Coordinates of C-alpha atoms and ligand atoms in Angstrom, one line a residue:
M16 CA -119.6 -58.5 -235.3
S17 CA -121.0 -59.6 -232.0
F18 CA -124.7 -59.6 -231.5
V19 CA -126.2 -60.5 -228.1
P20 CA -129.9 -61.5 -228.5
A21 CA -132.2 -59.8 -226.0
S22 CA -133.8 -62.0 -223.4
W23 CA -137.3 -63.4 -224.2
P24 CA -140.1 -63.1 -223.2
R25 CA -140.4 -59.4 -222.7
Q26 CA -143.1 -56.8 -223.4
L27 CA -143.2 -55.7 -227.0
R28 CA -144.3 -52.2 -228.2
S29 CA -147.5 -53.7 -229.7
Q30 CA -148.7 -54.4 -226.2
E31 CA -148.9 -50.6 -225.7
W32 CA -151.9 -51.0 -227.9
Y33 CA -153.2 -54.5 -227.3
G34 CA -152.1 -55.3 -223.7
G35 CA -154.3 -54.5 -220.7
T36 CA -158.0 -54.0 -220.0
A37 CA -158.2 -50.2 -220.2
K38 CA -160.7 -48.6 -222.5
D39 CA -158.0 -47.8 -225.1
N40 CA -156.8 -51.4 -225.2
I41 CA -160.3 -52.7 -225.7
Y42 CA -160.8 -50.1 -228.4
Y43 CA -157.7 -51.3 -230.3
R44 CA -158.4 -55.0 -230.0
S45 CA -162.1 -54.7 -230.8
W46 CA -161.5 -53.1 -234.1
M47 CA -158.9 -55.7 -235.1
K48 CA -161.3 -58.4 -234.1
N49 CA -163.7 -57.3 -236.9
Q50 CA -161.2 -59.3 -239.1
G51 CA -162.1 -62.5 -237.3
L52 CA -158.9 -62.6 -235.2
P53 CA -159.2 -64.8 -232.0
A54 CA -158.4 -63.2 -228.7
D55 CA -155.2 -65.2 -228.0
L56 CA -153.5 -63.5 -231.0
F57 CA -153.2 -60.4 -228.8
D58 CA -151.5 -62.1 -226.0
G59 CA -148.1 -60.5 -226.3
R60 CA -146.8 -62.4 -229.3
P61 CA -144.9 -60.4 -231.9
V62 CA -147.0 -58.4 -234.3
I63 CA -145.3 -58.4 -237.6
G64 CA -146.1 -55.8 -240.3
I65 CA -145.9 -57.0 -243.9
C66 CA -145.1 -53.8 -245.7
N67 CA -146.2 -54.4 -249.3
T68 CA -145.5 -52.5 -252.4
W69 CA -148.0 -54.6 -254.4
S70 CA -149.7 -52.6 -257.1
N71 CA -151.1 -53.1 -260.6
L72 CA -149.4 -49.9 -261.5
T73 CA -146.0 -51.5 -260.6
P74 CA -146.2 -54.6 -262.8
C75 CA -142.9 -55.8 -261.4
N76 CA -144.5 -56.1 -257.9
A77 CA -148.0 -57.2 -259.1
H78 CA -147.5 -60.7 -257.6
L79 CA -146.5 -59.5 -254.1
R80 CA -150.0 -59.9 -252.6
D81 CA -149.9 -63.6 -253.5
L82 CA -146.3 -63.9 -252.1
A83 CA -147.4 -62.1 -248.9
E84 CA -149.7 -65.0 -248.1
R85 CA -146.6 -67.2 -247.8
V86 CA -145.0 -64.7 -245.5
K87 CA -148.1 -64.8 -243.3
H88 CA -147.9 -68.6 -243.2
G89 CA -144.3 -68.3 -241.9
I90 CA -145.2 -65.7 -239.3
Y91 CA -148.1 -67.7 -237.9
E92 CA -146.0 -70.9 -237.8
A93 CA -143.4 -69.1 -235.7
G94 CA -146.0 -67.8 -233.3
G95 CA -146.4 -64.2 -234.6
L96 CA -149.4 -62.2 -235.8
P97 CA -149.1 -60.9 -239.3
V98 CA -150.6 -57.6 -240.4
E99 CA -150.2 -56.7 -244.0
F100 CA -150.3 -53.0 -245.1
P101 CA -149.7 -51.2 -248.4
V102 CA -147.3 -48.4 -248.9
F103 CA -146.7 -46.1 -251.9
S104 CA -145.4 -48.3 -254.7
T105 CA -142.9 -46.6 -256.9
G106 CA -143.2 -48.4 -260.2
E107 CA -140.3 -47.6 -262.5
S108 CA -142.1 -48.3 -265.8
S109 CA -145.1 -46.0 -265.4
L110 CA -144.5 -43.3 -262.8
R111 CA -143.8 -39.8 -264.1
P112 CA -141.8 -37.7 -264.0
T113 CA -139.6 -40.4 -262.6
A114 CA -140.0 -43.0 -259.9
M115 CA -136.9 -41.6 -258.2
M116 CA -138.8 -38.4 -257.4
F117 CA -141.0 -40.5 -255.1
R118 CA -138.4 -42.8 -253.4
N119 CA -138.1 -40.5 -250.4
L120 CA -141.8 -40.0 -250.2
A121 CA -142.3 -43.8 -250.2
A122 CA -139.6 -44.1 -247.5
M123 CA -141.4 -41.5 -245.4
D124 CA -144.7 -43.5 -245.9
V125 CA -142.9 -46.6 -244.7
E126 CA -141.3 -44.9 -241.7
E127 CA -144.5 -43.3 -240.4
A128 CA -146.7 -46.4 -241.1
L129 CA -144.3 -48.4 -238.9
R130 CA -143.9 -45.9 -236.2
G131 CA -147.6 -45.1 -235.9
N132 CA -148.9 -48.6 -235.9
P133 CA -148.7 -51.5 -233.4
V134 CA -146.0 -53.5 -235.0
D135 CA -142.9 -55.1 -233.5
G136 CA -141.1 -56.0 -236.7
V137 CA -141.6 -55.8 -240.4
V138 CA -141.1 -57.8 -243.6
L139 CA -140.3 -55.5 -246.4
M140 CA -141.8 -56.7 -249.7
A141 CA -140.1 -55.1 -252.6
G142 CA -139.1 -55.7 -256.2
C143 CA -139.1 -52.8 -258.7
D144 CA -136.0 -50.5 -258.5
K145 CA -136.9 -47.8 -256.0
T146 CA -139.1 -50.0 -253.8
T147 CA -136.2 -51.8 -252.2
P148 CA -134.2 -48.7 -251.1
A149 CA -137.4 -46.9 -250.1
L150 CA -138.5 -49.7 -247.8
M151 CA -135.0 -50.2 -246.3
M152 CA -134.6 -46.4 -245.7
G153 CA -138.0 -46.1 -244.0
A154 CA -137.4 -49.1 -241.8
A155 CA -133.9 -48.0 -240.9
S156 CA -135.2 -44.6 -239.7
V157 CA -137.6 -46.4 -237.3
D158 CA -135.1 -49.2 -236.4
L159 CA -137.6 -51.9 -235.7
P160 CA -136.4 -55.5 -236.6
A161 CA -136.8 -55.6 -240.4
I162 CA -136.1 -58.1 -243.2
V163 CA -136.4 -57.8 -246.9
V164 CA -138.1 -60.4 -249.2
S165 CA -137.8 -59.6 -252.9
G166 CA -140.4 -60.4 -255.5
G167 CA -137.7 -61.9 -257.7
P168 CA -136.9 -61.4 -261.3
M169 CA -138.9 -62.3 -264.4
L170 CA -138.0 -65.4 -266.4
N171 CA -135.7 -65.0 -269.3
G172 CA -137.2 -63.2 -272.3
W173 CA -136.6 -64.9 -275.7
F174 CA -137.1 -63.5 -279.2
R175 CA -136.1 -65.5 -282.3
G176 CA -133.7 -67.6 -280.4
E177 CA -132.0 -64.8 -278.6
R178 CA -132.2 -63.8 -274.9
V179 CA -134.2 -60.6 -274.5
G180 CA -133.0 -58.7 -271.4
S181 CA -135.4 -56.3 -269.7
G182 CA -134.5 -52.7 -270.7
T183 CA -131.2 -53.6 -272.3
A184 CA -133.0 -55.1 -275.3
L185 CA -135.3 -52.1 -275.5
W186 CA -132.3 -49.7 -275.8
Q187 CA -130.5 -52.0 -278.3
M188 CA -133.6 -52.6 -280.5
S189 CA -134.5 -48.9 -280.5
E190 CA -131.0 -47.9 -281.6
A191 CA -131.2 -50.7 -284.3
V192 CA -134.4 -49.3 -285.6
K193 CA -132.9 -45.9 -285.8
A194 CA -129.8 -47.3 -287.5
G195 CA -132.0 -49.1 -290.0
T196 CA -130.9 -52.6 -289.0
M197 CA -134.2 -53.7 -287.5
T198 CA -137.7 -53.1 -288.8
E199 CA -140.4 -51.4 -286.7
A200 CA -142.6 -54.5 -287.1
D201 CA -140.0 -56.7 -285.6
F202 CA -139.6 -54.3 -282.7
L203 CA -143.3 -54.5 -282.0
D204 CA -143.2 -58.3 -282.2
A205 CA -140.4 -58.3 -279.6
E206 CA -142.6 -56.3 -277.1
A207 CA -144.4 -59.3 -275.6
A208 CA -141.2 -61.4 -275.5
M209 CA -139.5 -58.9 -273.2
S210 CA -141.8 -59.4 -270.1
R211 CA -143.1 -63.0 -270.1
S212 CA -143.7 -63.6 -266.5
P213 CA -144.4 -61.8 -263.2
G214 CA -141.3 -60.3 -261.6
S215 CA -138.8 -57.5 -261.9
C216 CA -136.3 -56.8 -264.7
N217 CA -134.4 -60.0 -265.5
T218 CA -131.1 -58.2 -266.3
M219 CA -128.6 -57.0 -263.7
G220 CA -130.5 -53.7 -263.7
T221 CA -131.4 -51.6 -260.7
A222 CA -134.0 -54.0 -259.3
S223 CA -131.7 -57.0 -259.4
T224 CA -128.8 -54.9 -258.1
M225 CA -130.8 -53.6 -255.2
A226 CA -132.1 -57.1 -254.3
S227 CA -128.4 -58.1 -254.4
M228 CA -127.5 -55.1 -252.2
A229 CA -130.2 -56.1 -249.7
E230 CA -128.7 -59.6 -249.5
A231 CA -125.1 -58.3 -249.4
L232 CA -125.9 -55.8 -246.7
G233 CA -127.3 -58.7 -244.7
M234 CA -130.9 -57.4 -244.8
A235 CA -132.4 -60.4 -246.6
L236 CA -131.9 -64.2 -246.2
S237 CA -129.1 -65.7 -248.2
G238 CA -130.1 -66.5 -251.7
N239 CA -133.0 -64.1 -251.8
A240 CA -131.9 -61.9 -254.7
A241 CA -131.9 -64.3 -257.7
I242 CA -134.8 -66.7 -257.2
P243 CA -137.2 -66.1 -260.1
A244 CA -140.6 -64.7 -259.2
V245 CA -142.4 -67.7 -260.4
D246 CA -140.1 -70.4 -259.0
A247 CA -141.6 -72.4 -256.1
R248 CA -138.5 -71.5 -254.1
R249 CA -139.5 -67.9 -254.2
R250 CA -142.6 -68.8 -252.2
M251 CA -140.4 -71.0 -249.9
I252 CA -138.1 -68.2 -249.0
A253 CA -141.0 -65.9 -248.4
Q254 CA -142.4 -68.4 -245.9
V255 CA -139.0 -68.9 -244.2
T256 CA -138.6 -65.1 -244.1
G257 CA -141.9 -64.9 -242.2
R258 CA -140.6 -67.4 -239.7
R259 CA -137.3 -65.6 -239.3
I260 CA -138.7 -62.1 -238.6
V261 CA -140.6 -63.5 -235.5
Q262 CA -137.3 -64.7 -234.1
M263 CA -135.6 -61.4 -235.0
V264 CA -138.2 -59.6 -232.9
K265 CA -137.6 -61.9 -230.0
D266 CA -133.8 -61.3 -230.3
D267 CA -134.4 -57.6 -231.0
L268 CA -132.1 -57.8 -234.1
K269 CA -132.5 -54.4 -235.7
P270 CA -131.4 -52.6 -238.9
S271 CA -128.8 -50.6 -236.9
D272 CA -127.2 -54.0 -235.9
V273 CA -126.9 -55.1 -239.5
L274 CA -126.3 -51.9 -241.5
T275 CA -122.8 -51.2 -240.2
R276 CA -119.9 -49.7 -242.1
Q277 CA -118.7 -53.3 -242.7
A278 CA -122.0 -54.2 -244.3
F279 CA -121.8 -51.2 -246.7
E280 CA -118.2 -52.1 -247.6
N281 CA -119.3 -55.6 -248.4
A282 CA -122.2 -54.4 -250.5
I283 CA -120.0 -52.0 -252.5
R284 CA -117.6 -54.8 -253.3
V285 CA -120.5 -57.1 -254.3
N286 CA -121.8 -54.4 -256.6
G287 CA -118.5 -54.4 -258.4
A288 CA -118.5 -58.2 -258.7
I289 CA -122.0 -58.3 -260.1
G290 CA -121.5 -55.3 -262.5
G291 CA -124.4 -53.6 -260.6
S292 CA -126.2 -50.5 -261.4
T293 CA -124.9 -47.0 -260.8
N294 CA -128.2 -46.3 -259.0
A295 CA -126.9 -48.4 -256.1
V296 CA -124.5 -45.6 -255.4
I297 CA -127.3 -43.1 -254.7
H298 CA -129.4 -45.6 -252.8
L299 CA -126.7 -46.9 -250.5
L300 CA -125.5 -43.4 -249.7
A301 CA -129.0 -42.5 -248.7
L302 CA -129.5 -45.7 -246.7
A303 CA -126.2 -45.1 -244.9
G304 CA -127.4 -41.6 -244.0
R305 CA -130.5 -43.1 -242.3
V306 CA -128.4 -45.2 -239.9
G307 CA -125.5 -42.9 -239.5
A308 CA -123.0 -45.2 -241.1
Q309 CA -120.1 -43.2 -242.5
L310 CA -120.1 -43.6 -246.3
T311 CA -119.0 -41.3 -249.0
L312 CA -119.0 -41.2 -252.8
D313 CA -115.3 -41.8 -252.8
D314 CA -115.7 -45.1 -250.9
W315 CA -117.3 -46.5 -254.0
D316 CA -114.1 -46.0 -256.0
E317 CA -111.7 -46.9 -253.3
L318 CA -113.5 -50.1 -252.2
G319 CA -114.7 -51.2 -255.6
R320 CA -111.6 -50.3 -257.7
D321 CA -109.9 -53.8 -257.5
I322 CA -113.1 -55.8 -257.7
P323 CA -113.4 -57.9 -260.9
T324 CA -116.9 -58.1 -262.4
I325 CA -117.5 -61.9 -262.5
V326 CA -121.3 -62.1 -263.1
N327 CA -121.8 -62.4 -266.8
L328 CA -125.3 -60.8 -267.0
M329 CA -126.7 -58.1 -269.2
P330 CA -126.1 -55.2 -269.5
S331 CA -122.4 -55.9 -268.9
G332 CA -122.5 -59.5 -270.1
K333 CA -124.6 -62.1 -271.8
Y334 CA -126.9 -64.0 -269.4
L335 CA -130.0 -63.1 -267.3
M336 CA -131.1 -63.5 -263.7
E337 CA -132.7 -66.9 -264.3
E338 CA -129.3 -68.3 -265.3
F339 CA -127.7 -66.5 -262.3
F340 CA -130.0 -68.3 -260.0
Y341 CA -129.3 -71.7 -261.6
A342 CA -125.6 -71.0 -261.3
G343 CA -126.0 -70.5 -257.5
G344 CA -126.9 -66.8 -257.3
L345 CA -125.4 -64.2 -255.1
P346 CA -124.0 -66.5 -252.3
V347 CA -121.5 -67.9 -254.9
V348 CA -120.3 -64.3 -255.6
I349 CA -120.0 -63.5 -251.9
R350 CA -118.1 -66.7 -251.3
A351 CA -115.7 -65.8 -254.1
L352 CA -115.1 -62.4 -252.6
G353 CA -114.6 -63.8 -249.2
E354 CA -112.0 -66.3 -250.4
A355 CA -110.1 -63.5 -252.1
G356 CA -110.1 -61.3 -249.0
H357 CA -112.6 -58.8 -250.2
L358 CA -115.3 -59.5 -247.6
H359 CA -115.9 -58.7 -244.0
R360 CA -116.8 -62.3 -243.2
E361 CA -118.0 -61.5 -239.7
A362 CA -120.6 -58.9 -240.8
L363 CA -123.9 -59.7 -239.2
T364 CA -127.0 -60.6 -241.2
V365 CA -130.7 -61.0 -240.5
S366 CA -129.9 -64.7 -239.9
G367 CA -128.4 -63.6 -236.6
G368 CA -124.9 -64.9 -237.6
P369 CA -122.0 -63.8 -239.8
I370 CA -122.4 -63.5 -243.6
W371 CA -119.6 -66.0 -244.1
D372 CA -121.6 -68.8 -242.4
E373 CA -124.3 -68.4 -245.1
V374 CA -122.0 -68.8 -248.1
K375 CA -118.9 -70.7 -247.1
E376 CA -120.2 -74.0 -248.5
V377 CA -122.0 -73.0 -251.7
R378 CA -120.9 -74.1 -255.1
N379 CA -120.7 -72.5 -258.5
W380 CA -122.8 -74.6 -260.9
N381 CA -121.9 -72.6 -264.1
E382 CA -118.5 -70.9 -264.4
D383 CA -119.5 -69.1 -267.5
V384 CA -122.4 -67.3 -265.7
I385 CA -120.5 -66.7 -262.5
R386 CA -116.8 -66.5 -263.6
P387 CA -113.9 -67.4 -261.4
L388 CA -112.1 -64.3 -260.3
D389 CA -109.2 -65.0 -262.6
K390 CA -111.5 -65.2 -265.6
A391 CA -113.5 -62.1 -264.9
L392 CA -115.4 -60.1 -267.5
T393 CA -113.6 -56.9 -266.3
S394 CA -110.7 -57.0 -264.0
H395 CA -111.5 -53.6 -262.5
G396 CA -115.3 -53.5 -262.1
G397 CA -117.0 -51.3 -259.6
I398 CA -117.9 -47.8 -260.0
V399 CA -115.5 -45.1 -261.0
V400 CA -115.8 -41.7 -259.3
L401 CA -114.5 -38.9 -261.5
R402 CA -113.6 -35.4 -260.3
G403 CA -112.4 -32.2 -261.9
N404 CA -113.6 -28.7 -262.7
L405 CA -116.7 -30.1 -264.4
A406 CA -117.8 -32.1 -261.4
P407 CA -116.1 -30.9 -258.2
R408 CA -118.3 -33.0 -256.0
G409 CA -117.9 -36.0 -258.2
A410 CA -119.5 -37.9 -261.1
V411 CA -119.7 -41.7 -261.7
L412 CA -119.1 -44.1 -264.6
K413 CA -119.6 -47.8 -264.8
P414 CA -116.5 -49.2 -266.6
S415 CA -118.0 -52.7 -267.2
A416 CA -120.8 -51.1 -269.3
A417 CA -118.5 -48.6 -271.1
S418 CA -116.2 -48.9 -274.2
P419 CA -112.5 -49.4 -273.5
H420 CA -111.5 -47.1 -276.4
L421 CA -113.4 -44.2 -274.9
M422 CA -111.9 -44.4 -271.4
V423 CA -109.4 -41.6 -272.3
H424 CA -111.1 -39.2 -274.7
R425 CA -111.0 -35.5 -275.6
G426 CA -113.9 -34.2 -277.6
R427 CA -115.9 -31.1 -278.6
A428 CA -119.0 -30.6 -276.5
V429 CA -122.4 -30.7 -278.0
V430 CA -124.7 -29.3 -275.3
F431 CA -128.4 -29.9 -274.7
E432 CA -129.8 -27.5 -272.2
D433 CA -132.4 -30.0 -270.9
I434 CA -134.1 -33.2 -272.0
D435 CA -136.6 -31.4 -274.2
D436 CA -133.8 -29.6 -276.0
Y437 CA -132.1 -33.0 -276.6
K438 CA -135.3 -34.6 -277.9
A439 CA -135.9 -31.6 -280.2
R440 CA -132.5 -31.6 -281.9
I441 CA -130.9 -35.1 -281.6
A442 CA -132.4 -36.4 -284.9
D443 CA -131.7 -33.1 -286.8
E444 CA -129.5 -34.1 -289.7
S445 CA -127.9 -30.6 -289.6
L446 CA -126.8 -30.9 -286.0
E447 CA -123.0 -30.6 -286.0
I448 CA -122.0 -33.8 -284.3
D449 CA -119.9 -36.9 -284.9
E450 CA -118.7 -39.8 -282.9
T451 CA -115.7 -37.9 -281.5
C452 CA -117.9 -35.3 -279.8
V453 CA -119.0 -35.4 -276.2
M454 CA -122.7 -35.1 -275.6
V455 CA -123.6 -33.0 -272.6
L456 CA -127.1 -32.9 -271.0
K457 CA -127.9 -30.4 -268.4
N458 CA -130.7 -29.9 -265.8
C459 CA -131.5 -33.6 -265.2
G460 CA -130.3 -33.8 -261.6
P461 CA -132.4 -34.3 -258.5
R462 CA -133.7 -30.7 -258.6
G463 CA -133.4 -30.1 -262.3
Y464 CA -135.6 -32.7 -263.8
P465 CA -137.1 -33.0 -261.0
G466 CA -136.3 -36.4 -259.6
M467 CA -133.1 -37.1 -261.5
A468 CA -134.5 -39.1 -264.4
E469 CA -132.7 -42.1 -266.1
V470 CA -131.9 -40.2 -269.2
G471 CA -128.1 -40.0 -268.9
N472 CA -127.6 -42.7 -271.6
M473 CA -128.9 -40.4 -274.3
G474 CA -129.4 -42.2 -277.6
L475 CA -126.9 -41.4 -280.2
P476 CA -127.7 -39.2 -283.2
P477 CA -129.2 -41.3 -286.1
K478 CA -126.5 -40.1 -288.5
V479 CA -123.8 -41.4 -286.1
L480 CA -125.7 -44.7 -285.6
R481 CA -126.0 -45.2 -289.3
K482 CA -122.2 -45.4 -289.5
G483 CA -122.3 -48.4 -287.2
I484 CA -121.1 -46.4 -284.2
T485 CA -122.7 -47.6 -281.0
D486 CA -121.1 -45.6 -278.3
M487 CA -120.0 -42.0 -277.6
V488 CA -119.0 -40.2 -274.4
R489 CA -122.0 -38.7 -272.7
I490 CA -122.0 -36.5 -269.6
S491 CA -124.9 -35.3 -267.5
D492 CA -126.2 -34.8 -264.0
A493 CA -128.9 -37.5 -264.7
R494 CA -129.0 -41.1 -263.7
M495 CA -129.0 -44.1 -266.1
S496 CA -131.2 -47.2 -266.0
G497 CA -129.3 -50.1 -264.5
T498 CA -130.2 -52.0 -267.7
A499 CA -128.4 -49.4 -269.9
Y500 CA -124.8 -49.3 -271.1
G501 CA -122.3 -47.0 -272.7
T502 CA -119.5 -44.6 -271.9
V503 CA -121.8 -42.5 -269.8
V504 CA -120.7 -40.1 -267.1
L505 CA -123.6 -39.7 -264.6
H506 CA -124.6 -37.8 -261.4
A507 CA -122.2 -34.9 -262.2
A508 CA -122.3 -32.8 -259.0
P509 CA -123.2 -30.1 -258.1
E510 CA -126.0 -30.5 -260.7
A511 CA -126.7 -27.8 -263.3
A512 CA -129.9 -26.6 -261.7
R513 CA -127.9 -25.7 -258.5
G514 CA -125.3 -23.8 -260.5
G515 CA -122.7 -26.6 -260.8
P516 CA -120.1 -26.2 -263.5
L517 CA -122.1 -28.4 -265.9
A518 CA -124.5 -25.4 -266.2
I519 CA -121.9 -23.3 -268.0
V520 CA -120.6 -25.7 -270.6
R521 CA -121.1 -24.4 -274.1
T522 CA -121.2 -26.2 -277.4
G523 CA -117.7 -26.0 -278.9
D524 CA -115.9 -26.3 -275.5
F525 CA -113.5 -29.2 -275.2
I526 CA -113.9 -31.8 -272.5
E527 CA -111.4 -34.4 -271.4
L528 CA -112.4 -37.7 -269.8
D529 CA -109.6 -39.6 -268.3
V530 CA -111.0 -42.7 -266.5
P531 CA -107.6 -44.2 -265.4
N532 CA -106.8 -40.9 -263.6
R533 CA -110.4 -40.3 -262.5
R534 CA -110.5 -36.9 -264.2
L535 CA -113.3 -35.0 -265.9
H536 CA -112.1 -31.6 -267.2
L537 CA -113.7 -28.7 -269.0
D538 CA -110.8 -27.3 -271.0
I539 CA -111.3 -23.6 -270.3
S540 CA -109.3 -21.3 -268.0
D541 CA -110.3 -20.9 -264.4
M542 CA -110.9 -17.2 -265.1
E543 CA -113.3 -18.0 -267.8
L544 CA -115.0 -20.7 -265.7
N545 CA -115.5 -18.3 -262.8
A546 CA -116.8 -15.6 -265.1
R547 CA -119.4 -17.9 -266.6
L548 CA -120.4 -19.2 -263.2
E549 CA -120.9 -15.6 -261.9
S550 CA -123.1 -14.7 -264.8
W551 CA -125.2 -17.9 -264.4
S552 CA -128.7 -17.6 -263.0
P553 CA -131.2 -20.4 -262.1
N554 CA -133.4 -21.4 -265.0
V555 CA -135.4 -24.2 -263.3
E556 CA -138.7 -23.1 -261.9
R557 CA -139.6 -24.0 -258.3
P558 CA -142.7 -26.2 -258.4
S559 CA -145.7 -24.6 -256.7
G560 CA -146.9 -26.7 -253.9
G561 CA -147.3 -30.4 -253.1
W562 CA -144.6 -33.0 -252.9
A563 CA -142.8 -31.5 -255.9
Q564 CA -142.1 -28.3 -254.0
L565 CA -141.0 -30.0 -250.9
Y566 CA -138.8 -32.2 -253.0
H567 CA -137.3 -29.3 -254.8
D568 CA -136.6 -27.4 -251.6
H569 CA -135.1 -30.2 -249.6
V570 CA -133.6 -32.8 -251.8
E571 CA -129.8 -33.2 -251.4
G572 CA -127.3 -33.7 -254.2
A573 CA -126.6 -37.0 -255.9
E574 CA -123.2 -37.1 -254.0
A575 CA -125.2 -37.3 -250.8
G576 CA -127.7 -39.9 -252.0
A577 CA -130.5 -37.5 -253.0
D578 CA -132.3 -38.0 -249.7
M579 CA -134.3 -35.2 -248.2
D580 CA -132.3 -33.1 -245.7
F581 CA -134.9 -33.6 -243.0
L582 CA -135.2 -37.3 -243.4
K583 CA -131.6 -38.2 -242.7
G584 CA -130.9 -40.2 -239.6
S585 CA -133.1 -42.3 -237.4
R586 CA -136.0 -40.9 -235.5
G587 CA -136.6 -44.1 -233.6
K588 CA -139.7 -46.2 -232.8
A589 CA -141.1 -44.4 -229.8
V590 CA -144.9 -45.0 -229.4
G591 CA -146.9 -41.8 -229.6
R592 CA -149.6 -40.8 -227.2
H593 CA -153.2 -41.6 -227.9
S594 CA -156.5 -41.5 -226.0
H595 CA -160.0 -42.1 -227.0
Ligands
FES630 FE1 -139.6 -52.6 -262.4 FE2 -137.3 -52.9 -264.0 S1 -139.1 -51.7 -264.3 S2 -137.8 -53.8 -262.1

């Protein structure tokens, strides 16, 4: 990848506001000066936006205002003018119906805030799951120089001598309570142990995955993903990121220079090696759509198929992000992939150079946390893309989180029409279900839920759990938390709410899952399938008004990244007209 820095100095877009002596220029500067900014800060130096997803309602990002101060230091040091601004913070833990319903709204917020304001480049401050893709998507659609700095993961949780992984422990303990192997009092005791410091989930859940994707794509400085939120080095990288963005503006190094097909291929392979979240599939497809990089669902299977999962973190493995950082973090993984021929070494990063230069000398400090390739957790990591008459546009499964004995399975379907139906009946002792059955959940896709909630890893029926069974085949058009696990087929497309074949599955049908052959089959005749599809009618109500209606009408399927059809592509950074 060759990148030729632009010549410097040159006039920046912020000067369309602040340069000159016309009435409008005085107007813009005068208002900014009410913050006590000296006149020489408007002399043509880069104005750097700090796009912050800080919010008390997004606990994972609650420390980002503090961290932004370090970014500001760095920007000032390098001769830029920092301007911090808030955008919609999509907090995974609280936002209903699901944070995913607002990823595209947040991306739109970022995009328009950048385009409409006098900024020349931006530092994207993200942490919790959707905040990272939302910020990258918005910035990509404007294509101003942009760099990600993550909030970093929480410290390890510990409870009675055991590691407590964000999310993962919650699912495990909740199942244990249902199975009668853990008391409710102990579960309550564990609550405070799960989240013991600022930061995002400490497992290789979606937040850690997306921070890793940002780094693997080249959108963040090397080492950014794993530094714990409270480690002093998190503040250091924030400050260095502030310095770096100023130079990126001078060089005019933009997302479209970094987010190439090569970068996405690298990220997909890294996702396989880290045992990353299935949510990355959707977010990277959406991000690629913003920059016009050709990327399809099938690329995930083809590129990730031979990638061993070497990062031994929950939910696929045993450790947490703190240990990943101590072992050397993502640069060690990228180096291992590069040495094995699984990396485009020349892919450009925000450093201004090839990714290989960033990682070629790093060392692995703990080979149990980051395994050598020949001692991998799973030899074929990555994301499996399944197809068949039940998901003609694809469905995904994460083998490293699934049970080997269920990879080829034929079972009787037990169908739940939607999440409420599931909740109402799953604990019913008279429900005809055992561990050989296939649980099917409908109407939880982008349009069905709406927002495509993380409910695909449906908890097992208590009567099955009590037998000591911990996994069953589950199929839905939903997503699954990156901290979850199980033989869970997700993102079945087209979704049930759009009349995909999932909509016509009935309890008692037989379903075949064949992961080695990438097949997901509903065992009924084509004639029967077509007859059922013809008699299907939509049963999901169109929301009346607001974002929910816009989302319902324009969201694309999971196979396309669930972006809005009208937000795809880049609309550029052109400065709009204004006169006072
Ligand atoms: Fe925010 Fe997991 S809930 S990172």
